[in-house]
Tab-separated table of C-alpha atoms in Angstrom:
chain	number	residue	atom	x	y	z
A	1	UNK	CA	-120.301	55.816	-103.613
A	2	UNK	CA	-119.127	59.415	-104.844
A	3	UNK	CA	-115.530	60.618	-105.598
A	4	UNK	CA	-113.812	63.485	-103.573
A	5	UNK	CA	-114.343	65.656	-106.807
A	6	UNK	CA	-118.087	64.828	-107.045
A	7	UNK	CA	-118.495	65.788	-103.267
A	8	UNK	CA	-116.481	69.058	-103.586
A	9	UNK	CA	-118.669	70.086	-106.451
A	10	UNK	CA	-121.851	69.204	-104.643
A	11	UNK	CA	-120.568	71.324	-101.445
A	12	UNK	CA	-120.004	74.200	-103.908
A	13	UNK	CA	-123.551	73.817	-105.136
A	14	UNK	CA	-124.915	73.239	-101.609
A	15	UNK	CA	-123.379	76.934	-100.733
A	16	UNK	CA	-124.968	78.569	-103.568
A	17	UNK	CA	-128.415	76.751	-102.965
A	18	UNK	CA	-128.318	77.820	-99.262
A	19	UNK	CA	-127.527	81.378	-100.007
A	20	UNK	CA	-130.400	81.797	-102.747
A	21	UNK	CA	-132.712	80.018	-100.515
A	22	UNK	CA	-132.027	82.438	-97.627
A	23	UNK	CA	-132.513	85.595	-99.929
A	24	UNK	CA	-135.421	84.162	-101.653
A	25	UNK	CA	-137.095	83.360	-98.302
A	26	UNK	CA	-136.601	87.138	-97.186
A	27	UNK	CA	-138.302	88.248	-100.527
A	28	UNK	CA	-141.049	85.701	-100.993
A	29	UNK	CA	-142.457	85.460	-97.593
A	30	UNK	CA	-145.933	84.164	-97.725
A	31	UNK	CA	-145.653	83.304	-101.589
A	32	UNK	CA	-145.743	80.138	-103.414
A	33	UNK	CA	-143.086	80.483	-106.141
A	34	UNK	CA	-143.176	78.822	-109.661
A	35	UNK	CA	-141.215	80.762	-111.917
A	36	UNK	CA	-139.603	84.244	-111.890
A	37	UNK	CA	-141.400	87.286	-113.424
A	38	UNK	CA	-139.898	89.633	-115.904
A	39	UNK	CA	-138.180	91.469	-113.069
A	40	UNK	CA	-136.509	88.418	-111.783
A	41	UNK	CA	-138.472	87.830	-108.882
A	42	UNK	CA	-141.187	85.688	-107.665
A	43	UNK	CA	-144.836	86.472	-107.413
A	44	UNK	CA	-147.426	84.388	-105.512
A	45	UNK	CA	-148.496	81.541	-107.773
A	46	UNK	CA	-152.235	81.488	-106.655
A	47	UNK	CA	-152.440	84.754	-108.775
A	48	UNK	CA	-151.135	82.765	-111.692
A	49	UNK	CA	-152.333	79.102	-111.164
A	50	UNK	CA	-154.365	79.022	-108.114
A	51	UNK	CA	-153.711	77.338	-104.799
A	52	UNK	CA	-154.522	73.985	-106.101
A	53	UNK	CA	-151.627	74.258	-108.838
A	54	UNK	CA	-149.615	71.203	-108.915
A	55	UNK	CA	-146.141	72.865	-108.523
A	56	UNK	CA	-147.053	74.527	-105.357
A	57	UNK	CA	-145.749	71.718	-103.258
A	58	UNK	CA	-141.863	72.240	-104.479
A	59	UNK	CA	-141.062	75.285	-102.723
A	60	UNK	CA	-142.036	73.776	-99.222
A	61	UNK	CA	-140.138	70.676	-100.170
A	62	UNK	CA	-136.860	72.678	-101.110
A	63	UNK	CA	-137.478	74.321	-97.592
A	64	UNK	CA	-137.715	71.151	-95.772
A	65	UNK	CA	-134.845	69.639	-97.509
A	66	UNK	CA	-132.830	72.794	-96.303
A	67	UNK	CA	-134.227	72.630	-93.018
A	68	UNK	CA	-133.139	68.833	-92.518
A	69	UNK	CA	-129.747	69.774	-93.754
A	70	UNK	CA	-129.065	73.004	-91.982
A	71	UNK	CA	-131.447	73.233	-88.994
A	72	UNK	CA	-132.430	76.719	-90.042
A	73	UNK	CA	-135.783	77.301	-88.323
A	74	UNK	CA	-136.709	79.706	-90.841
A	75	UNK	CA	-137.038	77.287	-93.539
A	76	UNK	CA	-139.214	75.237	-91.248
A	77	UNK	CA	-141.407	78.293	-90.436
A	78	UNK	CA	-141.823	79.030	-93.977
A	79	UNK	CA	-142.815	75.430	-95.110
A	80	UNK	CA	-145.243	75.126	-92.489
A	81	UNK	CA	-147.027	78.371	-93.448
A	82	UNK	CA	-147.621	76.779	-96.938
A	83	UNK	CA	-148.828	73.512	-95.395
A	84	UNK	CA	-151.532	75.551	-93.376
A	85	UNK	CA	-152.671	77.341	-96.551
A	86	UNK	CA	-153.083	74.066	-98.252
A	87	UNK	CA	-155.936	73.247	-95.692
A	88	UNK	CA	-158.335	75.259	-97.746
A	89	UNK	CA	-157.825	72.998	-100.676
A	90	UNK	CA	-159.668	70.110	-98.822
A	91	UNK	CA	-162.689	72.303	-98.494
A	92	UNK	CA	-162.838	73.374	-101.988
A	93	UNK	CA	-161.766	69.847	-103.402
A	94	UNK	CA	-162.962	70.242	-107.032
A	95	UNK	CA	-159.846	71.543	-108.164
A	96	UNK	CA	-157.678	68.837	-106.917
A	97	UNK	CA	-156.184	66.003	-109.139
A	98	UNK	CA	-153.673	63.455	-109.615
A	99	UNK	CA	-150.747	65.596	-108.395
A	100	UNK	CA	-151.961	65.654	-104.831
A	101	UNK	CA	-148.760	63.498	-104.007
A	102	UNK	CA	-146.596	66.443	-105.309
A	103	UNK	CA	-148.503	68.767	-103.009
A	104	UNK	CA	-148.609	66.900	-99.824
A	105	UNK	CA	-145.637	64.727	-99.805
A	106	UNK	CA	-143.630	67.942	-99.904
A	107	UNK	CA	-145.205	69.589	-97.063
A	108	UNK	CA	-147.175	67.397	-94.698
A	109	UNK	CA	-145.546	64.084	-95.271
A	110	UNK	CA	-142.073	65.879	-94.915
A	111	UNK	CA	-143.113	67.668	-91.885
A	112	UNK	CA	-144.556	64.388	-90.487
A	113	UNK	CA	-141.262	62.518	-91.222
A	114	UNK	CA	-138.877	65.072	-89.691
A	115	UNK	CA	-140.971	66.503	-86.662
A	116	UNK	CA	-143.610	63.713	-86.059
A	117	UNK	CA	-146.518	66.409	-86.334
A	118	UNK	CA	-149.646	64.476	-85.997
A	119	UNK	CA	-151.762	66.996	-87.838
A	120	UNK	CA	-149.420	66.687	-90.872
A	121	UNK	CA	-149.737	62.933	-90.718
A	122	UNK	CA	-153.673	63.348	-90.978
A	123	UNK	CA	-153.095	65.769	-93.906
A	124	UNK	CA	-150.974	63.470	-95.814
A	125	UNK	CA	-153.497	60.430	-95.185
A	126	UNK	CA	-156.315	62.749	-96.307
A	127	UNK	CA	-154.376	63.589	-99.655
A	128	UNK	CA	-153.738	59.718	-100.230
A	129	UNK	CA	-157.528	59.092	-99.935
A	130	UNK	CA	-158.263	61.702	-102.552
A	131	UNK	CA	-155.507	60.073	-104.942
A	132	UNK	CA	-156.985	56.516	-104.301
A	133	UNK	CA	-160.435	58.009	-104.968
A	134	UNK	CA	-159.189	58.640	-108.448
A	135	UNK	CA	-158.631	55.139	-109.161
A	136	UNK	CA	-160.669	53.247	-111.888
A	137	UNK	CA	-160.822	49.530	-110.717
A	138	UNK	CA	-162.215	48.443	-114.055
A	139	UNK	CA	-159.177	49.917	-116.230
A	140	UNK	CA	-156.683	49.677	-113.380
A	141	UNK	CA	-155.389	53.350	-113.504
A	142	UNK	CA	-155.599	56.494	-111.837
A	143	UNK	CA	-157.383	59.205	-113.886
A	144	UNK	CA	-155.571	62.205	-114.836
A	145	UNK	CA	-157.295	65.707	-114.230
A	146	UNK	CA	-160.725	66.643	-113.931
A	147	UNK	CA	-161.518	67.388	-117.292
A	148	UNK	CA	-161.232	65.473	-120.732
A	149	UNK	CA	-161.761	61.712	-121.451
A	150	UNK	CA	-162.452	59.595	-118.519
A	151	UNK	CA	-160.013	57.160	-119.447
A	152	UNK	CA	-156.926	59.419	-119.454
A	153	UNK	CA	-153.685	58.832	-117.610
A	154	UNK	CA	-150.614	60.493	-117.644
A	155	UNK	CA	-146.897	59.484	-116.878
A	156	UNK	CA	-146.306	62.047	-114.303
A	157	UNK	CA	-148.807	60.264	-111.795
A	158	UNK	CA	-145.780	57.690	-111.243
A	159	UNK	CA	-144.340	60.412	-109.062
A	160	UNK	CA	-147.301	60.743	-107.126
A	161	UNK	CA	-147.559	57.134	-106.126
A	162	UNK	CA	-145.438	57.480	-103.074
A	163	UNK	CA	-148.143	58.968	-101.204
A	164	UNK	CA	-150.266	55.642	-101.653
A	165	UNK	CA	-147.262	53.749	-100.298
A	166	UNK	CA	-147.009	56.083	-97.455
A	167	UNK	CA	-150.838	55.444	-96.594
A	168	UNK	CA	-150.240	51.803	-97.166
A	169	UNK	CA	-147.554	51.592	-94.587
A	170	UNK	CA	-148.983	54.026	-92.111
A	171	UNK	CA	-152.317	52.425	-91.816
A	172	UNK	CA	-151.066	48.800	-92.478
A	173	UNK	CA	-153.796	48.656	-95.161
A	174	UNK	CA	-152.719	46.958	-98.500
A	175	UNK	CA	-155.405	48.601	-100.709
A	176	UNK	CA	-153.409	51.588	-101.191
A	177	UNK	CA	-150.170	49.904	-102.174
A	178	UNK	CA	-152.488	47.670	-104.465
A	179	UNK	CA	-153.610	50.832	-106.122
A	180	UNK	CA	-150.411	52.199	-106.751
A	181	UNK	CA	-149.009	48.905	-108.029
A	182	UNK	CA	-152.034	48.156	-110.521
A	183	UNK	CA	-151.502	52.024	-111.857
A	184	UNK	CA	-147.647	51.286	-112.168
A	185	UNK	CA	-148.347	48.124	-114.106
A	186	UNK	CA	-150.818	49.979	-116.510
A	187	UNK	CA	-148.209	52.724	-117.181
A	188	UNK	CA	-145.682	49.984	-117.844
A	189	UNK	CA	-148.083	48.405	-120.370
A	190	UNK	CA	-149.276	51.527	-122.155
A	191	UNK	CA	-146.917	54.201	-121.623
A	192	UNK	CA	-143.558	52.947	-121.627
A	193	UNK	CA	-142.094	51.839	-125.183
A	194	UNK	CA	-140.048	48.833	-125.905
A	195	UNK	CA	-136.731	51.187	-126.350
A	196	UNK	CA	-137.350	52.896	-123.026
A	197	UNK	CA	-139.062	55.956	-124.276
A	198	UNK	CA	-142.336	57.183	-122.943
A	199	UNK	CA	-145.552	58.585	-124.059
A	200	UNK	CA	-147.032	61.606	-122.074
A	201	UNK	CA	-150.762	61.044	-122.184
A	202	UNK	CA	-152.455	57.515	-122.747
A	203	UNK	CA	-156.196	57.606	-123.267
A	204	UNK	CA	-157.486	54.337	-122.342
A	205	UNK	CA	-161.009	52.534	-122.623
A	206	UNK	CA	-162.191	53.471	-119.061
A	207	UNK	CA	-163.883	50.095	-118.941
A	208	UNK	CA	-161.459	47.675	-120.417
A	209	UNK	CA	-158.016	49.839	-119.974
A	210	UNK	CA	-157.247	49.054	-123.579
A	211	UNK	CA	-155.236	51.766	-125.060
A	212	UNK	CA	-157.104	54.104	-127.421
A	213	UNK	CA	-154.754	57.038	-128.170
A	214	UNK	CA	-151.637	58.679	-127.114
A	215	UNK	CA	-151.807	62.589	-127.608
A	216	UNK	CA	-148.811	64.769	-127.831
A	217	UNK	CA	-149.501	66.112	-124.503
A	218	UNK	CA	-146.482	68.488	-123.472
A	219	UNK	CA	-144.161	66.880	-125.924
A	220	UNK	CA	-143.434	67.705	-129.548
A	221	UNK	CA	-146.113	65.413	-130.990
A	222	UNK	CA	-147.809	62.355	-130.563
A	223	UNK	CA	-145.224	59.280	-130.961
A	224	UNK	CA	-142.302	61.866	-129.870
A	225	UNK	CA	-140.261	61.695	-126.448
A	226	UNK	CA	-141.230	64.572	-124.137
A	227	UNK	CA	-137.902	64.497	-121.905
A	228	UNK	CA	-139.721	65.640	-118.555
A	229	UNK	CA	-142.123	62.855	-119.090
A	230	UNK	CA	-139.381	60.348	-119.515
A	231	UNK	CA	-137.800	61.652	-116.463
A	232	UNK	CA	-141.011	61.141	-114.381
A	233	UNK	CA	-141.165	57.687	-115.646
A	234	UNK	CA	-137.569	57.099	-114.718
A	235	UNK	CA	-137.651	58.354	-111.178
A	236	UNK	CA	-141.277	57.148	-110.789
A	237	UNK	CA	-140.559	53.463	-111.325
A	238	UNK	CA	-137.337	53.578	-109.258
A	239	UNK	CA	-139.540	54.832	-106.198
A	240	UNK	CA	-142.004	52.139	-106.735
A	241	UNK	CA	-139.048	49.658	-106.554
A	242	UNK	CA	-137.996	51.448	-103.552
A	243	UNK	CA	-141.516	50.946	-101.869
A	244	UNK	CA	-142.212	47.316	-103.121
A	245	UNK	CA	-138.955	45.613	-103.725
A	246	UNK	CA	-140.363	44.397	-107.152
A	247	UNK	CA	-137.732	43.941	-109.463
A	248	UNK	CA	-139.844	44.590	-112.607
A	249	UNK	CA	-140.114	48.082	-111.607
A	250	UNK	CA	-136.179	48.533	-111.225
A	251	UNK	CA	-135.999	46.950	-114.644
A	252	UNK	CA	-138.380	49.409	-116.060
A	253	UNK	CA	-136.564	52.267	-114.496
A	254	UNK	CA	-133.164	51.046	-115.772
A	255	UNK	CA	-134.632	50.728	-119.329
A	256	UNK	CA	-135.861	54.279	-119.327
A	257	UNK	CA	-132.365	55.412	-117.899
A	258	UNK	CA	-130.495	53.734	-120.621
A	259	UNK	CA	-132.783	55.354	-123.164
A	260	UNK	CA	-132.252	58.834	-121.487
A	261	UNK	CA	-128.402	58.454	-121.207
A	262	UNK	CA	-127.991	57.527	-124.625
A	263	UNK	CA	-129.728	60.674	-125.767
A	264	UNK	CA	-128.062	63.123	-123.335
A	265	UNK	CA	-124.808	61.546	-124.733
A	266	UNK	CA	-125.782	63.164	-128.082
A	267	UNK	CA	-126.318	66.684	-126.701
A	268	UNK	CA	-123.144	67.186	-124.259
A	269	UNK	CA	-125.455	66.038	-121.454
A	270	UNK	CA	-127.817	68.901	-121.794
A	271	UNK	CA	-131.531	67.819	-122.093
A	272	UNK	CA	-133.770	69.273	-124.862
A	273	UNK	CA	-137.418	69.661	-124.216
A	274	UNK	CA	-138.202	66.506	-126.408
A	275	UNK	CA	-135.895	63.867	-127.571
A	276	UNK	CA	-137.523	63.452	-130.805
A	277	UNK	CA	-138.225	67.169	-131.890
A	278	UNK	CA	-136.599	68.883	-134.907
A	279	UNK	CA	-132.959	70.012	-134.301
A	280	UNK	CA	-134.307	73.672	-134.677
A	281	UNK	CA	-135.561	75.583	-132.760
A	282	UNK	CA	-133.473	74.451	-129.913
A	283	UNK	CA	-135.613	74.093	-126.857
A	284	UNK	CA	-133.936	73.069	-123.516
A	285	UNK	CA	-135.671	71.679	-120.396
A	286	UNK	CA	-133.023	71.491	-117.596
A	287	UNK	CA	-135.686	70.510	-115.219
A	288	UNK	CA	-136.039	67.137	-117.162
A	289	UNK	CA	-132.221	66.624	-116.332
A	290	UNK	CA	-132.725	67.423	-112.710
A	291	UNK	CA	-135.391	64.858	-112.380
A	292	UNK	CA	-133.492	62.292	-114.257
A	293	UNK	CA	-130.373	62.817	-112.286
A	294	UNK	CA	-132.245	61.972	-109.050
A	295	UNK	CA	-133.872	58.937	-110.528
A	296	UNK	CA	-130.481	57.668	-111.619
A	297	UNK	CA	-128.863	58.368	-108.238
A	298	UNK	CA	-131.952	56.389	-106.613
A	299	UNK	CA	-131.045	53.540	-109.321
A	300	UNK	CA	-127.548	53.388	-108.056
A	301	UNK	CA	-128.637	52.642	-104.395
A	302	UNK	CA	-130.012	49.405	-105.658
A	303	UNK	CA	-127.672	48.015	-108.036
A	304	UNK	CA	-124.155	46.045	-107.724
A	305	UNK	CA	-121.138	48.046	-107.423
A	306	UNK	CA	-120.073	47.541	-111.048
A	307	UNK	CA	-123.291	49.159	-112.156
A	308	UNK	CA	-123.225	52.005	-109.884
A	309	UNK	CA	-120.832	53.930	-111.827
A	310	UNK	CA	-122.979	54.068	-115.015
A	311	UNK	CA	-125.723	55.791	-113.054
A	312	UNK	CA	-123.852	58.123	-111.049
A	313	UNK	CA	-121.446	59.116	-113.883
A	314	UNK	CA	-124.426	59.927	-116.111
A	315	UNK	CA	-126.185	61.852	-113.261
A	316	UNK	CA	-123.060	63.849	-112.550
A	317	UNK	CA	-122.394	64.603	-116.312
A	318	UNK	CA	-125.811	66.259	-116.718
A	319	UNK	CA	-125.780	68.042	-113.479
A	320	UNK	CA	-122.191	69.193	-114.304
A	321	UNK	CA	-123.298	70.558	-117.593
A	322	UNK	CA	-126.493	72.137	-116.710
A	323	UNK	CA	-124.908	73.687	-113.892
A	324	UNK	CA	-122.267	75.225	-116.165
A	325	UNK	CA	-124.734	76.581	-118.434
A	326	UNK	CA	-127.793	77.444	-116.645
A	327	UNK	CA	-126.978	77.984	-112.905
A	328	UNK	CA	-127.655	81.431	-111.479
A	329	UNK	CA	-125.884	82.322	-108.321
A	330	UNK	CA	-126.828	85.956	-108.292
A	331	UNK	CA	-128.731	86.125	-104.738
A	332	UNK	CA	-130.489	89.444	-106.053
A	333	UNK	CA	-132.629	87.260	-108.280
A	334	UNK	CA	-135.043	84.431	-107.660
A	335	UNK	CA	-134.578	81.194	-109.409
A	336	UNK	CA	-131.403	78.852	-109.301
A	337	UNK	CA	-131.495	76.233	-112.414
A	338	UNK	CA	-132.509	78.232	-115.601
A	339	UNK	CA	-132.788	76.573	-119.057
A	340	UNK	CA	-136.249	74.787	-118.147
A	341	UNK	CA	-139.403	74.847	-120.046
A	342	UNK	CA	-142.745	73.785	-118.807
A	343	UNK	CA	-143.962	72.255	-122.298
A	344	UNK	CA	-142.251	72.040	-125.688
A	345	UNK	CA	-144.721	74.304	-127.441
A	346	UNK	CA	-144.614	77.166	-125.011
A	347	UNK	CA	-144.332	80.298	-126.571
A	348	UNK	CA	-140.959	82.050	-126.967
A	349	UNK	CA	-142.541	84.941	-125.111
A	350	UNK	CA	-143.878	82.792	-122.315
A	351	UNK	CA	-142.386	83.028	-118.748
A	352	UNK	CA	-142.357	79.208	-118.531
A	353	UNK	CA	-139.809	78.710	-121.204
A	354	UNK	CA	-136.080	79.200	-120.848
A	355	UNK	CA	-136.193	79.937	-117.098
A	356	UNK	CA	-136.089	78.511	-113.848
A	357	UNK	CA	-138.954	76.511	-112.756
A	358	UNK	CA	-139.535	75.646	-108.936
A	359	UNK	CA	-139.629	71.780	-109.473
A	360	UNK	CA	-136.338	72.070	-111.474
A	361	UNK	CA	-134.767	73.938	-108.545
A	362	UNK	CA	-136.223	71.386	-106.228
A	363	UNK	CA	-134.626	68.327	-107.834
A	364	UNK	CA	-131.384	69.991	-108.377
A	365	UNK	CA	-131.551	70.589	-104.681
A	366	UNK	CA	-132.205	67.264	-103.850
A	367	UNK	CA	-129.407	65.653	-106.046
A	368	UNK	CA	-126.980	67.794	-104.552
A	369	UNK	CA	-128.145	66.650	-101.088
A	370	UNK	CA	-128.193	63.071	-102.106
A	371	UNK	CA	-124.584	63.431	-103.349
A	372	UNK	CA	-123.750	64.789	-99.852
A	373	UNK	CA	-125.835	62.409	-97.800
A	374	UNK	CA	-127.711	65.315	-96.534
A	375	UNK	CA	-130.946	64.544	-97.798
A	376	UNK	CA	-134.133	62.690	-96.455
A	377	UNK	CA	-136.692	60.654	-97.979
A	378	UNK	CA	-139.390	63.137	-99.026
A	379	UNK	CA	-141.084	60.467	-101.487
């Protein structure tokens, strides 16, 4: 599936990732990384975004991927420490929202899949029930966040649906898959445009599910094309196909991928923060490229041989371009893939722009391990 040159590149990146993880583990013991501070090192994210913050699962996700590929017990120990901290979230509850999949797929579900830990299975099912509880059966969507309009849904939730597919299989209960598929169908109707681009936020009538408004969200403006949102949809629909075998979802994922690829080809395979933003100032988001690359590698698993090369080549092109421009090999600093921005309108002085974001590093790690055949299904 991959050429010798592609695997050689991945082996080089794999060595960089392992060295960085080993160094970061020593410095960041007991912390939940989000982005490096001005001194180049991680602080504990709960001091910034709270233990409930949606990104907190990606660091243990990286550790579980690394543990699976290396057998290094230190990675497992650090990942399990985070998982145990998350137990407090079940008690507070009120700060949890649509991103519980990101949090418990990368901690408890990963642990259960790799070690058979029964307590981890229960934690994952608990989180799946929390996500299912956000489902609006009238409008057939999963509500986003806890504040704002009751009909608000966002494209990011597509990547959280695998925790519902997990619960459906584990419990032999079709309700969870039905919720996931109903939500995916609603996203396909109200969020994915005819050209393969996507809205970030869709505000729906909570009773009928009719579309009311599409606010800008983290993109440039309403009607623009926030790249990370497009990447969430690209990979999210591919994963829904993986879990359901519904060809509609694969087709939607391919449509978004084609839109993504066409835009990447215009920017030397470096992902901007929004495909429909002004040319200046230039704002990059390498994290969107990492997510999209994983999505395209997932698509490649499910298409005929003559199609594989399109998705693999596009994924490799953006992985290579971003690593050439943004990769940090320095083990004396935290963060791996820089050039990421959390949202288009982040202030230039913000630590969440033109930096390394933990989810960008996670998806870079996943992509490299996929190329080497050393990953495992964390979704």
